[in-house]
CSV table of C-alpha atoms and ligand atoms in Angstrom, one decimal:
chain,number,residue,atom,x,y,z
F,1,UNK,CA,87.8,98.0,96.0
F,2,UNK,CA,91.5,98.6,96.2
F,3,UNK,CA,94.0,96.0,94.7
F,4,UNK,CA,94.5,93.1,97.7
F,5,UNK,CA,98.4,93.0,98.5
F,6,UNK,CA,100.1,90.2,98.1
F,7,UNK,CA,103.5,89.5,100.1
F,8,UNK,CA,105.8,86.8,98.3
F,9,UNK,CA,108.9,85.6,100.2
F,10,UNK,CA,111.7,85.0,98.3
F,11,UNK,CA,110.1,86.8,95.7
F,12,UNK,CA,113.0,88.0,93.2
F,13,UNK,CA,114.3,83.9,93.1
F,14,UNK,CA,113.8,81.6,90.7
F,15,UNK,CA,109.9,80.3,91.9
F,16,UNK,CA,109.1,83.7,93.3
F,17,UNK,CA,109.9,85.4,90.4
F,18,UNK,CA,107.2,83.7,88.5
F,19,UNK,CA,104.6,83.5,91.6
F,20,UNK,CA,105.2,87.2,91.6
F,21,UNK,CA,104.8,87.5,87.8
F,22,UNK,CA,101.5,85.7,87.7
F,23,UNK,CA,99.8,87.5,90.6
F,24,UNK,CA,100.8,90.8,89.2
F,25,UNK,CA,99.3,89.8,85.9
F,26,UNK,CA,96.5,88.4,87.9
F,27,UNK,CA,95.7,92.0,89.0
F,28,UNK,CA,97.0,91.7,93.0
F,29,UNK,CA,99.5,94.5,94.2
F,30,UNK,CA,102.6,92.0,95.1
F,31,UNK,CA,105.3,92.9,97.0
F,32,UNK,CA,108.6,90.7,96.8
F,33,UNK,CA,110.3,90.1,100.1
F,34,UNK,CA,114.1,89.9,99.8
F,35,UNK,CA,116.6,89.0,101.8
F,36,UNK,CA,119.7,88.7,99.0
F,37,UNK,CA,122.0,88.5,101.9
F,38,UNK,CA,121.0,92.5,102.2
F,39,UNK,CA,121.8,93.2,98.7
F,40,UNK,CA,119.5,95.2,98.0
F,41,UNK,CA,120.9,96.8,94.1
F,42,UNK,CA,119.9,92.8,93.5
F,43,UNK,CA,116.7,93.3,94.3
F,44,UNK,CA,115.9,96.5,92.7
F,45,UNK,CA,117.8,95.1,89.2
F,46,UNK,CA,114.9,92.8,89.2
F,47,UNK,CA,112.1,95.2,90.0
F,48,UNK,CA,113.5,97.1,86.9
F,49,UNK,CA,113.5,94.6,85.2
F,50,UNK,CA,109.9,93.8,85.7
F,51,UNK,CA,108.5,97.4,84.9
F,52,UNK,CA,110.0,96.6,81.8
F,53,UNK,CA,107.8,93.7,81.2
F,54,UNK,CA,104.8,96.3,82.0
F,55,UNK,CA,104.5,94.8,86.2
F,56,UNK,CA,104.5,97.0,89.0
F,57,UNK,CA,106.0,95.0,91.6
F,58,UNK,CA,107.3,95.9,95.4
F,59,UNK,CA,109.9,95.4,97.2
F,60,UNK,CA,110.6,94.9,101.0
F,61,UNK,CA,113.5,93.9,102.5
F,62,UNK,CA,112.9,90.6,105.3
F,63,UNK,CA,115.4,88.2,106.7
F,64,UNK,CA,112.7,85.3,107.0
F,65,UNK,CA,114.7,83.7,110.0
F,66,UNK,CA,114.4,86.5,112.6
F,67,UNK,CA,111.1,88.0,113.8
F,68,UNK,CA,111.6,91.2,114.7
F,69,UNK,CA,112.8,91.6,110.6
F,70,UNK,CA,109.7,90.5,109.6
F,71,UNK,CA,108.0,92.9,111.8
F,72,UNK,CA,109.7,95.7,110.0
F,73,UNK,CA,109.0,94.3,106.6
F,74,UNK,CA,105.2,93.9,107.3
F,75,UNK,CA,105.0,97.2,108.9
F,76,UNK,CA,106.6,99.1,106.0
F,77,UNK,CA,104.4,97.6,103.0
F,78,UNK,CA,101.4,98.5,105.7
F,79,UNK,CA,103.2,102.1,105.3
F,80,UNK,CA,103.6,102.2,101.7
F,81,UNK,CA,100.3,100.6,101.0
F,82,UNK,CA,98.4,102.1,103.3
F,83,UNK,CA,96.6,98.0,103.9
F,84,UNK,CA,97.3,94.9,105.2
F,85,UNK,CA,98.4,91.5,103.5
F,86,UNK,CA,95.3,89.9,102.4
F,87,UNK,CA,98.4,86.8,100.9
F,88,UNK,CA,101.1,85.6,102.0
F,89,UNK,CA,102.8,83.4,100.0
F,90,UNK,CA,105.8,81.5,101.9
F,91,UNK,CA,108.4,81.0,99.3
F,92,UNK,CA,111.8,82.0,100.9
F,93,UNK,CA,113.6,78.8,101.7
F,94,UNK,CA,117.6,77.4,101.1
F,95,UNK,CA,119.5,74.4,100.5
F,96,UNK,CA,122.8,73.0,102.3
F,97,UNK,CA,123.0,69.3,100.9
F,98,UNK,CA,124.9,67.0,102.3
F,99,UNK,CA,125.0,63.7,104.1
F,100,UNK,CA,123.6,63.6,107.6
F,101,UNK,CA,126.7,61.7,108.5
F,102,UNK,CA,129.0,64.5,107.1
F,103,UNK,CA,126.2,67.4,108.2
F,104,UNK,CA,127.6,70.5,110.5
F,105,UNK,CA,125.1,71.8,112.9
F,106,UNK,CA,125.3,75.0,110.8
F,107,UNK,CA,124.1,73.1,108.1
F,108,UNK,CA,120.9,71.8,109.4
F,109,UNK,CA,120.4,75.0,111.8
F,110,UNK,CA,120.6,77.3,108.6
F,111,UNK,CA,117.5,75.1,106.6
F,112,UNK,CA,115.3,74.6,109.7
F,113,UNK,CA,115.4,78.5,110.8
F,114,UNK,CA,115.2,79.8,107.1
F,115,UNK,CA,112.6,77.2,105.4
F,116,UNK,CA,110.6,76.0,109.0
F,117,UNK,CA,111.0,79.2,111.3
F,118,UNK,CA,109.8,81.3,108.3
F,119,UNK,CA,106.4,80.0,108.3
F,120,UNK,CA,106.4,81.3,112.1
F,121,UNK,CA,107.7,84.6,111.3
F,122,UNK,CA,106.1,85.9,108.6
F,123,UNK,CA,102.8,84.2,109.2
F,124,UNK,CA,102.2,85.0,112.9
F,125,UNK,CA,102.3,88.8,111.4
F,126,UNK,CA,99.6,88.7,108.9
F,127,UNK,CA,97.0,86.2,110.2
F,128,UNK,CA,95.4,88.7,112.7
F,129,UNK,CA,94.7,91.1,110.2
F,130,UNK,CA,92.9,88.6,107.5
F,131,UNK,CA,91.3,86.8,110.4
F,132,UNK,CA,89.9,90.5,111.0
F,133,UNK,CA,89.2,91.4,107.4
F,134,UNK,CA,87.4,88.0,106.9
F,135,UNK,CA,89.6,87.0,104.3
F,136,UNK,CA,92.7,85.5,103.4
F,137,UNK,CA,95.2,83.8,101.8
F,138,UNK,CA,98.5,81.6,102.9
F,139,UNK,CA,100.5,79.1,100.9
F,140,UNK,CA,103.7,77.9,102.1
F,141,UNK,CA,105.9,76.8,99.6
F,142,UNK,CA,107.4,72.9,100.3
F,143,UNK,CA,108.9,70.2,97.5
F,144,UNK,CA,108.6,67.0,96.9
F,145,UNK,CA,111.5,66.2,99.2
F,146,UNK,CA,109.1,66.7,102.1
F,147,UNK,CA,107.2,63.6,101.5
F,148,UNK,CA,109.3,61.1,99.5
F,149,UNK,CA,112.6,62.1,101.3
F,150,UNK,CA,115.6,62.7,99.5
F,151,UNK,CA,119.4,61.4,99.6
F,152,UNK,CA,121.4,64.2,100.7
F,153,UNK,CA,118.7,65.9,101.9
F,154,UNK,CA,117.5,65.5,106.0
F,155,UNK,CA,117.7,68.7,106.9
F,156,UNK,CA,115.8,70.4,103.9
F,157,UNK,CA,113.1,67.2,104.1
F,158,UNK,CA,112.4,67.4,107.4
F,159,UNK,CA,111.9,71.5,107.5
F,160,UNK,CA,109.8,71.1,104.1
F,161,UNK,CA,107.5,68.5,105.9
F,162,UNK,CA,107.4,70.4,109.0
F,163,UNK,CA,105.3,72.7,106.3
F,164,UNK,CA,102.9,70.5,106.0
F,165,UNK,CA,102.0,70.1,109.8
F,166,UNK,CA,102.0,73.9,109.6
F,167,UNK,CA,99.3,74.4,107.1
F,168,UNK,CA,97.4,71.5,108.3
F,169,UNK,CA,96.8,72.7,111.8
F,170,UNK,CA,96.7,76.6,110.7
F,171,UNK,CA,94.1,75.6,108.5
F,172,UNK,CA,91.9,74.6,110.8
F,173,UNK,CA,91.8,77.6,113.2
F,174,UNK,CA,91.4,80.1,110.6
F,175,UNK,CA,88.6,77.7,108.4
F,176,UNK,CA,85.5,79.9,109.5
F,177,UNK,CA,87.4,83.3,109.3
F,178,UNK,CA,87.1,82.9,105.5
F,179,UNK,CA,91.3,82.6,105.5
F,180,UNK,CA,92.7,79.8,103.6
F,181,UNK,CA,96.1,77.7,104.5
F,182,UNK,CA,97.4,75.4,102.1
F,183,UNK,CA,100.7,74.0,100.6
F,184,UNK,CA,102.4,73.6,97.2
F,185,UNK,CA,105.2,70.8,96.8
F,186,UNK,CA,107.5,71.7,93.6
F,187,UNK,CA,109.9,68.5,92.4
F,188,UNK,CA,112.6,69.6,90.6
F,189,UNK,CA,112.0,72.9,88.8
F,190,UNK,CA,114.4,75.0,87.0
F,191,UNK,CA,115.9,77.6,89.1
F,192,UNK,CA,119.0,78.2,90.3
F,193,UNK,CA,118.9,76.2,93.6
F,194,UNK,CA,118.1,72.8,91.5
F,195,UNK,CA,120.9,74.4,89.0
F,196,UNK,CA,123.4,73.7,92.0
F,197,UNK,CA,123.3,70.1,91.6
F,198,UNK,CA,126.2,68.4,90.1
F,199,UNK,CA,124.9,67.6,86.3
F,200,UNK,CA,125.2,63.7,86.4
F,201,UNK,CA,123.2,63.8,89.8
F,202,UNK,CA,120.8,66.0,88.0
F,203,UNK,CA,120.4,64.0,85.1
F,204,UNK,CA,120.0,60.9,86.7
F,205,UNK,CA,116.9,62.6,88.8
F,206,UNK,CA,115.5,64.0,85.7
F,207,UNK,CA,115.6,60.2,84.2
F,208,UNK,CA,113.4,59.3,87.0
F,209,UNK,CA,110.3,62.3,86.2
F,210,UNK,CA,107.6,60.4,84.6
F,211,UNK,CA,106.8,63.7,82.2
F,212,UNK,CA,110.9,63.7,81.2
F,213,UNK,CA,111.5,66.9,81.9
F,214,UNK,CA,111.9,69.6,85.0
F,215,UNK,CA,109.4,71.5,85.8
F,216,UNK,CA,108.9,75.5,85.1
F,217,UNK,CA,108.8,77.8,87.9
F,218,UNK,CA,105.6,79.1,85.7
F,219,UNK,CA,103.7,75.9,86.4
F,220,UNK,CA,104.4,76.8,90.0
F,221,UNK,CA,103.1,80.5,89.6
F,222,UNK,CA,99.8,79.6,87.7
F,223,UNK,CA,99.1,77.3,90.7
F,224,UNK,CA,99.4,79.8,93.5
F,225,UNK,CA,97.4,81.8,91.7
F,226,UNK,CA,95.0,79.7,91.9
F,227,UNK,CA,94.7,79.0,95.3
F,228,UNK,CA,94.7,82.7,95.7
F,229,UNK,CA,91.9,83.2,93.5
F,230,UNK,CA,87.8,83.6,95.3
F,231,UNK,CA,87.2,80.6,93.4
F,232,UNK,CA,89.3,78.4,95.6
F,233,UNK,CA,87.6,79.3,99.1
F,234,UNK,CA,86.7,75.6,99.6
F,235,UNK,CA,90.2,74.3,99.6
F,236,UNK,CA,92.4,74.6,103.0
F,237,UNK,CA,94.7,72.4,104.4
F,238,UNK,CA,95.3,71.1,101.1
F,239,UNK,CA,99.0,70.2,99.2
F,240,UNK,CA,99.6,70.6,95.3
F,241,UNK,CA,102.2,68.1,93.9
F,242,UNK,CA,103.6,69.3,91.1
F,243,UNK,CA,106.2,66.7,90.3
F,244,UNK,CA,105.8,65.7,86.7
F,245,UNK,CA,104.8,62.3,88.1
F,246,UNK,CA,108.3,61.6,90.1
F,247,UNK,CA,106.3,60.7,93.5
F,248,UNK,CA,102.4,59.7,93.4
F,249,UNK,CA,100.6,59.6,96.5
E,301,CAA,N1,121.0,57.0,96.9
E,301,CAA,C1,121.9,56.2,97.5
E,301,CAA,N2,123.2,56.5,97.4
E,301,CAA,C2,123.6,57.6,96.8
E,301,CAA,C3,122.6,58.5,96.3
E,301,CAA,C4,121.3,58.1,96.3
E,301,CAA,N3,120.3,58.9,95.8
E,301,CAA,N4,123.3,59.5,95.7
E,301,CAA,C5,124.6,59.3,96.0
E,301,CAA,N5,124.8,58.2,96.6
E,301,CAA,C6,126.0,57.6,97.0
E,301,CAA,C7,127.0,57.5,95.9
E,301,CAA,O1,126.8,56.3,95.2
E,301,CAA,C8,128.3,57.4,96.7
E,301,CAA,O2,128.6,56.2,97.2
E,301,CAA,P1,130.0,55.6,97.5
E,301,CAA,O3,130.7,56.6,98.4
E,301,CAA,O4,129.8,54.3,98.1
E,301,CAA,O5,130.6,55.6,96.1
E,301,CAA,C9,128.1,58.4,97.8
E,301,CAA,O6,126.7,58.5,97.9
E,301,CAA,C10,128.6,59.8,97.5
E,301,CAA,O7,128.5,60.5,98.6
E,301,CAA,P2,129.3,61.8,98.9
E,301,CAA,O8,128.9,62.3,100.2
E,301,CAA,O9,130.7,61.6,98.6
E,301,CAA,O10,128.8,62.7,97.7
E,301,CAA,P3,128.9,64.2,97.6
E,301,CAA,O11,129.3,64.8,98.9
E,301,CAA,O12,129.7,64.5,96.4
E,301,CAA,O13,127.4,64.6,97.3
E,301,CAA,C11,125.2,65.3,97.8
E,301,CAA,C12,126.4,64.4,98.2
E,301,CAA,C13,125.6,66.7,97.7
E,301,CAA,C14,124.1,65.1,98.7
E,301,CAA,C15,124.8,64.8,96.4
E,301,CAA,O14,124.5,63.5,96.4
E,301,CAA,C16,123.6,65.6,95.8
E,301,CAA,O15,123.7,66.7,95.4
E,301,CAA,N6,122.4,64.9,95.8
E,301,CAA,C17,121.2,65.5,95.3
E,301,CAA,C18,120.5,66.3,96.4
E,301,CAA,C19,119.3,66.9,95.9
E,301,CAA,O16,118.5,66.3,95.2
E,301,CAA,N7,119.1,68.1,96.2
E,301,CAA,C20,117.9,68.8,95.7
E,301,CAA,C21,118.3,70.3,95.6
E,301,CAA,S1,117.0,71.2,94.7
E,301,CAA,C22,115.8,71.3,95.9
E,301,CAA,O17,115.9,71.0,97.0
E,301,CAA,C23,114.5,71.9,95.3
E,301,CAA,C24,113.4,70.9,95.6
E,301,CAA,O18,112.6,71.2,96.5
E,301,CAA,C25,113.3,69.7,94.8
Protein backbone atom coordinates (compact mmCIF):
# COMPACT_ATOMS: atom_id res chain seq x y z
CA UNK A 1 0.00 0.00 0.00
CA UNK A 2 1.30 3.39 -0.81
CA UNK A 3 2.37 5.86 2.07
CA UNK A 4 -1.08 7.70 3.33
CA UNK A 5 -0.52 11.60 2.86
CA UNK A 6 -0.71 13.63 5.48
CA UNK A 7 -1.54 17.55 5.05
CA UNK A 8 -0.28 19.69 8.19
CA UNK A 9 -1.38 23.35 8.19
CA UNK A 10 1.00 25.61 9.42
CA UNK A 11 3.38 23.03 9.04
CA UNK A 12 6.93 24.84 8.82
CA UNK A 13 5.88 26.83 12.45
CA UNK A 14 6.88 26.15 15.60
CA UNK A 15 4.11 23.04 16.52
CA UNK A 16 3.89 22.02 12.86
CA UNK A 17 7.30 21.66 12.51
CA UNK A 18 7.41 18.90 15.02
CA UNK A 19 3.75 17.33 14.07
CA UNK A 20 5.39 17.18 10.66
CA UNK A 21 8.66 15.70 12.06
CA UNK A 22 6.98 12.94 13.92
CA UNK A 23 4.59 11.81 11.11
CA UNK A 24 7.37 11.75 8.67
CA UNK A 25 9.37 9.57 11.10
CA UNK A 26 6.21 7.74 11.65
CA UNK A 27 6.35 6.63 7.99
CA UNK A 28 3.26 9.04 6.48
CA UNK A 29 4.08 11.17 3.27
CA UNK A 30 3.38 14.78 5.00
CA UNK A 31 2.94 17.73 3.23
CA UNK A 32 3.40 21.15 5.07
CA UNK A 33 0.95 23.82 4.12
CA UNK A 34 2.37 27.39 4.18
CA UNK A 35 1.16 30.44 4.11
CA UNK A 36 4.43 32.60 5.38
CA UNK A 37 2.65 35.61 4.17
CA UNK A 38 3.59 34.03 0.42
CA UNK A 39 7.20 33.67 1.25
CA UNK A 40 7.79 30.94 -0.07
CA UNK A 41 12.16 30.82 0.04
CA UNK A 42 10.86 30.50 3.97
CA UNK A 43 9.27 27.65 3.36
CA UNK A 44 11.59 25.77 1.15
CA UNK A 45 14.68 26.86 3.79
CA UNK A 46 12.87 24.62 6.03
CA UNK A 47 12.16 21.77 3.75
CA UNK A 48 16.02 21.87 3.26
CA UNK A 49 16.56 21.77 6.23
CA UNK A 50 14.59 18.72 6.98
CA UNK A 51 16.17 16.45 4.09
CA UNK A 52 19.10 17.20 6.10
CA UNK A 53 17.78 15.51 9.04
CA UNK A 54 17.10 12.42 6.54
CA UNK A 55 12.80 13.61 6.15
CA UNK A 56 11.19 13.92 2.98
CA UNK A 57 8.66 16.49 3.58
CA UNK A 58 6.19 18.54 1.05
CA UNK A 59 5.28 21.68 0.63
CA UNK A 60 2.14 23.46 -0.60
CA UNK A 61 1.32 26.81 -0.48
CA UNK A 62 -2.44 27.63 1.33
CA UNK A 63 -3.78 30.79 2.73
CA UNK A 64 -6.05 28.90 5.37
CA UNK A 65 -8.62 31.96 5.42
CA UNK A 66 -9.88 31.87 1.80
CA UNK A 67 -11.38 28.84 0.19
CA UNK A 68 -10.79 28.91 -3.16
CA UNK A 69 -6.73 28.82 -1.81
CA UNK A 70 -7.37 25.82 -0.24
CA UNK A 71 -8.84 24.40 -3.25
CA UNK A 72 -5.68 24.94 -5.13
CA UNK A 73 -3.50 23.66 -2.31
CA UNK A 74 -5.50 20.35 -2.06
CA UNK A 75 -5.69 19.96 -5.72
CA UNK A 76 -1.87 20.30 -6.30
CA UNK A 77 -0.69 17.67 -3.53
CA UNK A 78 -3.62 15.37 -5.30
CA UNK A 79 -1.32 16.28 -8.52
CA UNK A 80 1.98 15.68 -7.04
CA UNK A 81 0.81 12.62 -5.16
CA UNK A 82 -1.21 11.21 -7.36
CA UNK A 83 -3.91 10.51 -3.86
CA UNK A 84 -6.01 12.11 -1.62
CA UNK A 85 -5.46 13.27 2.14
CA UNK A 86 -6.10 10.38 4.18
CA UNK A 87 -5.02 13.45 7.47
CA UNK A 88 -5.53 16.58 7.92
CA UNK A 89 -4.11 17.99 10.67
CA UNK A 90 -5.42 21.73 11.41
CA UNK A 91 -2.53 23.60 12.82
CA UNK A 92 -2.38 27.01 11.07
CA UNK A 93 -3.71 29.55 13.47
CA UNK A 94 -2.33 33.38 14.75
CA UNK A 95 -2.38 35.64 17.66
CA UNK A 96 -3.39 39.42 17.94
CA UNK A 97 -3.52 39.93 21.89
CA UNK A 98 -4.94 42.63 23.27
CA UNK A 99 -7.75 43.82 25.50
CA UNK A 100 -11.26 43.53 24.19
CA UNK A 101 -11.72 47.00 25.30
CA UNK A 102 -8.69 48.24 23.23
CA UNK A 103 -9.44 45.40 20.34
CA UNK A 104 -9.82 46.70 16.41
CA UNK A 105 -12.19 44.83 14.36
CA UNK A 106 -9.10 43.79 12.34
CA UNK A 107 -7.95 42.26 15.33
CA UNK A 108 -10.59 39.91 16.12
CA UNK A 109 -11.63 39.50 12.22
CA UNK A 110 -7.87 38.31 11.52
CA UNK A 111 -8.08 35.28 14.55
CA UNK A 112 -11.64 34.19 13.72
CA UNK A 113 -11.02 33.83 9.81
CA UNK A 114 -7.41 32.35 10.20
CA UNK A 115 -7.82 29.91 13.44
CA UNK A 116 -12.04 29.24 13.05
CA UNK A 117 -12.61 29.72 9.19
CA UNK A 118 -9.69 27.29 8.67
CA UNK A 119 -11.33 24.37 10.02
CA UNK A 120 -14.06 25.22 7.23
CA UNK A 121 -11.66 25.59 4.51
CA UNK A 122 -9.40 23.05 4.54
CA UNK A 123 -11.69 20.48 6.05
CA UNK A 124 -14.74 20.75 3.82
CA UNK A 125 -11.93 19.73 0.99
CA UNK A 126 -10.79 16.52 2.29
CA UNK A 127 -13.70 14.90 4.09
CA UNK A 128 -15.46 13.59 0.87
CA UNK A 129 -12.57 11.75 -0.17
CA UNK A 130 -11.84 9.78 3.30
CA UNK A 131 -15.58 9.44 3.77
CA UNK A 132 -15.13 7.60 0.33
CA UNK A 133 -11.91 5.72 1.06
CA UNK A 134 -13.39 4.54 4.41
CA UNK A 135 -10.84 6.09 6.32
CA UNK A 136 -9.59 9.02 7.89
CA UNK A 137 -8.05 11.32 9.98
CA UNK A 138 -8.71 15.12 11.33
CA UNK A 139 -7.30 16.99 14.29
CA UNK A 140 -7.70 20.48 14.72
CA UNK A 141 -5.20 22.07 16.63
CA UNK A 142 -6.84 24.43 19.70
CA UNK A 143 -4.97 25.62 23.28
CA UNK A 144 -5.75 25.70 26.50
CA UNK A 145 -7.08 29.30 25.99
CA UNK A 146 -10.21 27.70 24.51
CA UNK A 147 -11.52 26.39 27.68
CA UNK A 148 -10.00 28.29 30.67
CA UNK A 149 -10.13 31.67 28.78
CA UNK A 150 -7.36 33.85 28.87
CA UNK A 151 -6.62 37.70 29.74
CA UNK A 152 -5.85 39.38 26.64
CA UNK A 153 -7.15 36.82 24.73
CA UNK A 154 -11.22 36.93 23.43
CA UNK A 155 -10.72 36.76 20.14
CA UNK A 156 -8.07 33.80 19.98
CA UNK A 157 -10.32 31.96 22.95
CA UNK A 158 -13.40 32.16 21.38
CA UNK A 159 -12.10 30.91 17.74
CA UNK A 160 -9.97 28.10 19.64
CA UNK A 161 -13.30 26.97 21.38
CA UNK A 162 -15.28 27.31 18.34
CA UNK A 163 -12.78 24.21 17.46
CA UNK A 164 -14.17 22.21 19.80
CA UNK A 165 -17.91 22.51 18.57
CA UNK A 166 -16.22 21.80 15.18
CA UNK A 167 -14.83 18.41 15.99
CA UNK A 168 -17.63 17.50 18.22
CA UNK A 169 -20.28 17.73 15.63
CA UNK A 170 -17.97 16.55 12.55
CA UNK A 171 -17.28 13.67 14.55
CA UNK A 172 -20.40 12.50 14.67
CA UNK A 173 -21.36 12.45 10.96
CA UNK A 174 -18.29 10.85 9.76
CA UNK A 175 -18.18 8.13 13.08
CA UNK A 176 -19.40 5.03 10.78
CA UNK A 177 -17.26 6.17 7.65
CA UNK A 178 -14.25 4.88 9.69
CA UNK A 179 -12.95 8.87 9.74
CA UNK A 180 -11.97 10.18 12.98
CA UNK A 181 -12.39 14.02 14.32
CA UNK A 182 -10.74 15.04 17.31
CA UNK A 183 -8.85 18.02 19.02
CA UNK A 184 -5.54 18.70 20.70
CA UNK A 185 -5.31 21.79 23.28
CA UNK A 186 -1.51 22.87 23.68
CA UNK A 187 -0.90 25.47 26.97
CA UNK A 188 1.97 27.21 26.60
CA UNK A 189 4.63 25.52 24.37
CA UNK A 190 7.76 26.95 23.08
CA UNK A 191 7.46 28.36 19.78
CA UNK A 192 7.72 31.51 18.56
CA UNK A 193 4.05 32.80 18.99
CA UNK A 194 4.26 32.11 22.95
CA UNK A 195 7.96 33.69 22.39
CA UNK A 196 5.92 37.04 21.65
CA UNK A 197 4.84 37.47 25.11
CA UNK A 198 6.51 40.11 27.13
CA UNK A 199 9.01 38.01 29.46
CA UNK A 200 7.51 39.10 32.96
CA UNK A 201 3.95 38.12 31.51
CA UNK A 202 5.55 34.88 30.47
CA UNK A 203 7.13 34.15 33.54
CA UNK A 204 4.51 34.82 35.68
CA UNK A 205 2.27 32.08 33.42
CA UNK A 206 5.02 29.69 33.48
CA UNK A 207 4.86 30.08 37.59
CA UNK A 208 1.39 28.99 37.33
CA UNK A 209 2.19 25.29 35.11
CA UNK A 210 1.93 22.64 37.70
CA UNK A 211 5.01 20.59 35.73
CA UNK A 212 7.27 24.13 36.05
CA UNK A 213 8.05 24.35 32.76
CA UNK A 214 6.59 25.00 29.04
CA UNK A 215 5.77 22.55 27.02
CA UNK A 216 7.79 21.05 23.76
CA UNK A 217 6.25 21.33 20.50
CA UNK A 218 7.48 17.54 20.49
CA UNK A 219 5.09 16.52 23.21
CA UNK A 220 2.53 18.03 20.79
CA UNK A 221 3.86 15.96 17.71
CA UNK A 222 4.05 12.45 19.50
CA UNK A 223 0.32 13.11 20.34
CA UNK A 224 -0.97 13.66 16.91
CA UNK A 225 0.68 10.93 15.92
CA UNK A 226 -1.14 9.09 17.93
CA UNK A 227 -4.42 9.97 17.07
CA UNK A 228 -3.35 9.38 13.56
CA UNK A 229 -2.15 5.96 14.23
CA UNK A 230 -5.00 2.52 13.33
CA UNK A 231 -4.69 1.99 16.92
CA UNK A 232 -6.73 5.02 17.80
CA UNK A 233 -9.97 4.23 15.64
CA UNK A 234 -12.11 4.25 18.78
CA UNK A 235 -11.41 7.83 19.82
CA UNK A 236 -13.50 10.71 17.99
CA UNK A 237 -14.81 13.77 19.22
CA UNK A 238 -12.20 13.65 21.71
CA UNK A 239 -9.71 16.78 23.17
CA UNK A 240 -5.99 16.09 24.38
CA UNK A 241 -4.90 18.67 27.07
CA UNK A 242 -1.59 18.98 27.15
CA UNK A 243 -1.03 21.66 29.65
CA UNK A 244 1.59 20.46 32.10
CA UNK A 245 -1.23 20.57 34.65
CA UNK A 246 -2.08 24.56 34.21
CA UNK A 247 -6.07 23.83 33.71
CA UNK A 248 -7.63 20.29 34.90
CA UNK A 249 -10.93 19.53 33.79
N1 LIG B 1 -5.53 39.32 34.80
C1 LIG B 1 -5.98 40.52 35.23
N2 LIG B 1 -5.39 41.67 34.91
C2 LIG B 1 -4.33 41.62 34.13
C3 LIG B 1 -3.80 40.40 33.64
C4 LIG B 1 -4.47 39.22 34.03
N3 LIG B 1 -4.03 38.01 33.62
N4 LIG B 1 -2.73 40.67 32.88
C5 LIG B 1 -2.58 42.01 32.87
N5 LIG B 1 -3.51 42.57 33.64
C6 LIG B 1 -3.69 43.99 33.92
C7 LIG B 1 -2.42 44.62 34.45
O1 LIG B 1 -2.35 44.43 35.83
C8 LIG B 1 -2.64 46.07 34.08
O2 LIG B 1 -3.54 46.67 34.98
P1 LIG B 1 -3.49 48.22 35.31
O3 LIG B 1 -3.68 48.94 34.01
O4 LIG B 1 -4.61 48.40 36.27
O5 LIG B 1 -2.14 48.45 35.88
C9 LIG B 1 -3.33 45.98 32.76
O6 LIG B 1 -3.91 44.67 32.70
C10 LIG B 1 -2.36 46.11 31.61
O7 LIG B 1 -3.13 46.23 30.49
P2 LIG B 1 -2.56 46.78 29.15
O8 LIG B 1 -3.61 46.64 28.14
O9 LIG B 1 -1.93 48.07 29.34
O10 LIG B 1 -1.41 45.75 28.88
P3 LIG B 1 -0.68 45.56 27.56
O11 LIG B 1 -1.40 46.19 26.44
O12 LIG B 1 0.72 45.90 27.78
O13 LIG B 1 -0.76 43.98 27.39
C11 LIG B 1 -1.65 41.91 26.71
C12 LIG B 1 -1.97 43.31 27.20
C13 LIG B 1 -0.90 42.01 25.38
C14 LIG B 1 -2.91 41.16 26.50
C15 LIG B 1 -0.76 41.24 27.75
O14 LIG B 1 -1.44 41.22 28.96
C16 LIG B 1 -0.38 39.83 27.38
O15 LIG B 1 0.47 39.59 26.55
N6 LIG B 1 -1.02 38.83 28.03
C17 LIG B 1 -0.75 37.44 27.76
C18 LIG B 1 -1.65 36.96 26.67
C19 LIG B 1 -1.36 35.51 26.41
O16 LIG B 1 -1.26 34.68 27.30
N7 LIG B 1 -1.23 35.15 25.14
C20 LIG B 1 -0.91 33.83 24.77
C21 LIG B 1 -0.14 33.85 23.50
S1 LIG B 1 0.52 32.26 23.10
C22 LIG B 1 -0.81 31.41 22.61
O17 LIG B 1 -1.89 31.91 22.42
C23 LIG B 1 -0.57 29.96 22.41
C24 LIG B 1 -1.56 29.19 23.22
O18 LIG B 1 -2.45 28.61 22.62
C25 LIG B 1 -1.38 29.10 24.65
Amino acid sequence: MSKRIALVTGGTGGIGSAICQELAKQGYQVVAGYNNGGKHEKAQAWQAEMREKGLDIGIAYGDVTKYDSCERCIKEIEEVYGASVSILVNNAGITRDGQFKKMSWEQWNEVLRANLDSMFNMTRLVINPMIEQGWGRVVNISSINAQKGQFGQTNYSAAKAGIHGFTKALAQEVARKGVTVNTVSPGYVLTPMVEKIAPEILEKIQGDIPVGRLGTPEEIGFAVAYLCNDMAGYVTGSNIAINGGQHMF
